[in-house]
Amino acid sequence: MVDAAEVIVEIRELSKSYRRGGQSVPVLENISLTIHEGEFLALMGPSGSGKSTLLNLIAGLDQADSGSVIVGGVDITTLSETELADWRAGHVGFIFQFYNLIPVLTAFENVELPLILTSLSKKERRRHVETALQLVKLADRMDHYPRQLSGGQQQRVAIARAVVTDPTILVADEPTGDLDRGSAEEVLKLMERLSENLGKTIIMVTHDPRAARRAQSMKYLDKGVLANAPEATLAECF
Amino acid sequence: MRLLVAYSFRNLLTRRLTTFLTAAGMALVVFSFASIVMLAEGLQRTLVQTGSADNVVVIRKGAGTEVQSGIDRYQAAVVESDPEVAFGNDGRRLAARELVVLINIPRKGTNSPANLIIRGISKSSLVLRPQVKIVAGRAPKPGLTEVMVGQSVVKRFANTGLGSKMNFAQRSWDVVGIFDAGNTGFSSEIWGDVDQLMQAFRRSVYSSVVFKLRDASEFPRVKERLENDPRLTLEAKRETTYYLDQSAALAKFLRILGMSLTVVFSIGAIVGAMITMYAAVANRTAEIGTLRALGFKRSNILTAFLLESLILGFLGGMAGLCFASFLQFFTVSTTNFQTFSELAFGFALSPEIVYKAMGFSLIMGFAGGILPALRASRMNIIEALREA
Ligand SMILES: Nc1ncnc2c1ncn2[C@@H]1O[C@H](COP(=O)(O)OP(=O)(O)OP(=O)(O)O)[C@@H](O)[C@H]1O
Ligand SMILES: [Mg+2]
């Protein structure tokens, strides 16, 4: 971990609970966490421990009950829904388990999608999209539709879409969860490169020890609180 | 914007079959709407074109049409002597005493009889109706039992061709001419010498006096003079108004019929569009979540789905209008409910009908799409993303 780097995400006493049948079920309890610029963090933990919930709060998709999430100096828990939408468009790159590409748009158009929310000209957009697709080594597939691409290729297009706006943070929820081992390796290598060569900050939720091994640091979530990882998990990861 | 339209359009292309069926439903509504309104338009055009603005039709007060009217010789002479009646090249007054009677003769093919107008004409009748052109043979001669027949009549009624003999009013009439009056009501008439027809039908009075004005703008004064003349109990109308009045009731009926049918049918089409769009929203829940995560707002989602449904309406409208426009090649006949005679006319498409039909189909698209689009825009991001 790069200690000298600036703090890019600061989570202070974050709590979140869901209401189920009139009863409040706590999902996250008093989470405090800092993530540095350029860090590649793996978030692990058993199913239902609240990993996705935490990631969604960092990415500005969900509302916390209490506590604050400060990303790049902005406390996003104070933003309204429309402000959050604008903030996400500029600051967050999303990588999903099931790629979530738009089936009726080509690879090029899928990557261009987040850029139409910016003020870039058509020409500048094209240049950005081409750069991003070259980065994931799919420049030759830009006119393909998602169904014409393999799972691994689709996930690489999704990564291009996530980085094309040059966001403050990249969030990935089980990015290799739906891929075979070979494709997963490729995607992980790519993420590693984004972190090491381009200095991207990445927060990745994963169950897969092989994925966690690529990250620089790991946090373990258990029943809504940060905990020490069990020995078995640690042994697998490092 | 381009990407948004492409997105909506390609989504419609992706589910080709449902798009086709939904648009076809809308097309059917637009088609039925357009065809009925085109019928009204065609009817009105035919009747309006029948008259000329500088001709005046004089009939008995309250008669409504020539068929119910009666004007005796003395009254006819008074009308003809009005100072505003124009003179022809030969120095004669351009006024015609005419007789209009209905006869019942068999249609071609079915042999079921229908009413036809027989018009007794005077020397000036043809000069007053320059739109009437003799295309075969000649005009009937005064004093002879001869007739000439309009082209629509020849097409639709048996035994009316050039050289045939028609039997009515206890006499045999030689068809000596065929005339073409274009897209006017005269094309559905049979013309013969007024005096011969009056004798044959044992009529002692004319139906109408038609004359040309020296100055078309003098009409209001002429009308006042004729209608207030104590010797006369007549009313004067411009020929255009006279025929327009005949079509008004039927055209209005058709338009109201068209509107009400459309409203009823369109409910079906709107429900169809709504089902399609709800299904589209349900199928694309994860996609909606993704778009929202990327930073698109609720309003963008609303626009995208509404646009999709509007395109659907647009496609339906275009298809419906396209099919309806082919109707212009057909001629239909109907009973003129004012005179109860057969009248041939076509479907006519006007820009107004096109705007209305397209407006209508867009309204259908909007009505069908708004609720599903609202549902899409109101989704919770996290829940939508979980649908993957
Ligand atoms: N919308 C919701 N309503 C009620 N409970 C919810 C909701 N979303 C999540 N939860 C609950 O919150 C807890 C944490 O969910 P979360 O998705 O964050 O877990 P996770 O660690 O990502 O699990 P997994 O590894 O299976 O993805 C779970 O018990 C889940 O049932
Ligand atoms: Mg999860």
XYZ file of C-alpha atoms and ligand atoms in Angstrom, chain A residues 18-20 27 45-54 174 207, chain B residues 383 386, ligand 1:
49
model
C -33.150 -2.404 5.778
C -36.724 -2.554 6.908
C -38.189 -6.022 6.704
C -26.782 -4.436 7.326
C -16.676 -11.583 3.316
C -19.415 -14.186 3.473
C -22.593 -13.886 1.499
C -25.005 -11.420 3.014
C -22.323 -9.642 5.015
C -23.117 -6.306 3.345
C -20.297 -6.016 0.782
C -22.540 -4.916 -2.090
C -24.410 -2.562 0.196
C -21.167 -0.881 1.232
C -17.792 -9.560 -8.428
C -15.556 -14.033 -3.271
C -33.496 -3.059 -6.991
C -30.482 -6.793 -8.870
N -33.440 -4.048 -0.506
C -33.226 -4.828 0.547
N -34.219 -5.096 1.411
C -34.004 -5.886 2.498
N -32.839 -6.451 2.771
C -31.807 -6.234 1.924
C -31.935 -5.413 0.796
N -30.752 -5.379 0.147
C -29.913 -6.151 0.865
N -30.542 -6.660 1.943
C -29.943 -7.519 2.945
O -28.749 -6.932 3.376
C -27.762 -7.905 3.621
C -26.488 -7.581 2.871
O -26.719 -7.631 1.479
P -25.551 -7.449 0.427
O -26.133 -7.591 -0.912
O -24.835 -6.206 0.733
O -24.637 -8.707 0.762
P -23.335 -9.205 0.040
O -22.272 -9.201 1.060
O -23.090 -8.431 -1.192
O -23.713 -10.696 -0.322
P -23.321 -11.548 -1.608
O -21.925 -11.972 -1.378
O -24.276 -12.674 -1.580
O -23.485 -10.655 -2.780
C -28.356 -9.231 3.227
O -28.779 -9.909 4.367
C -29.544 -8.856 2.376
O -30.563 -9.792 2.523
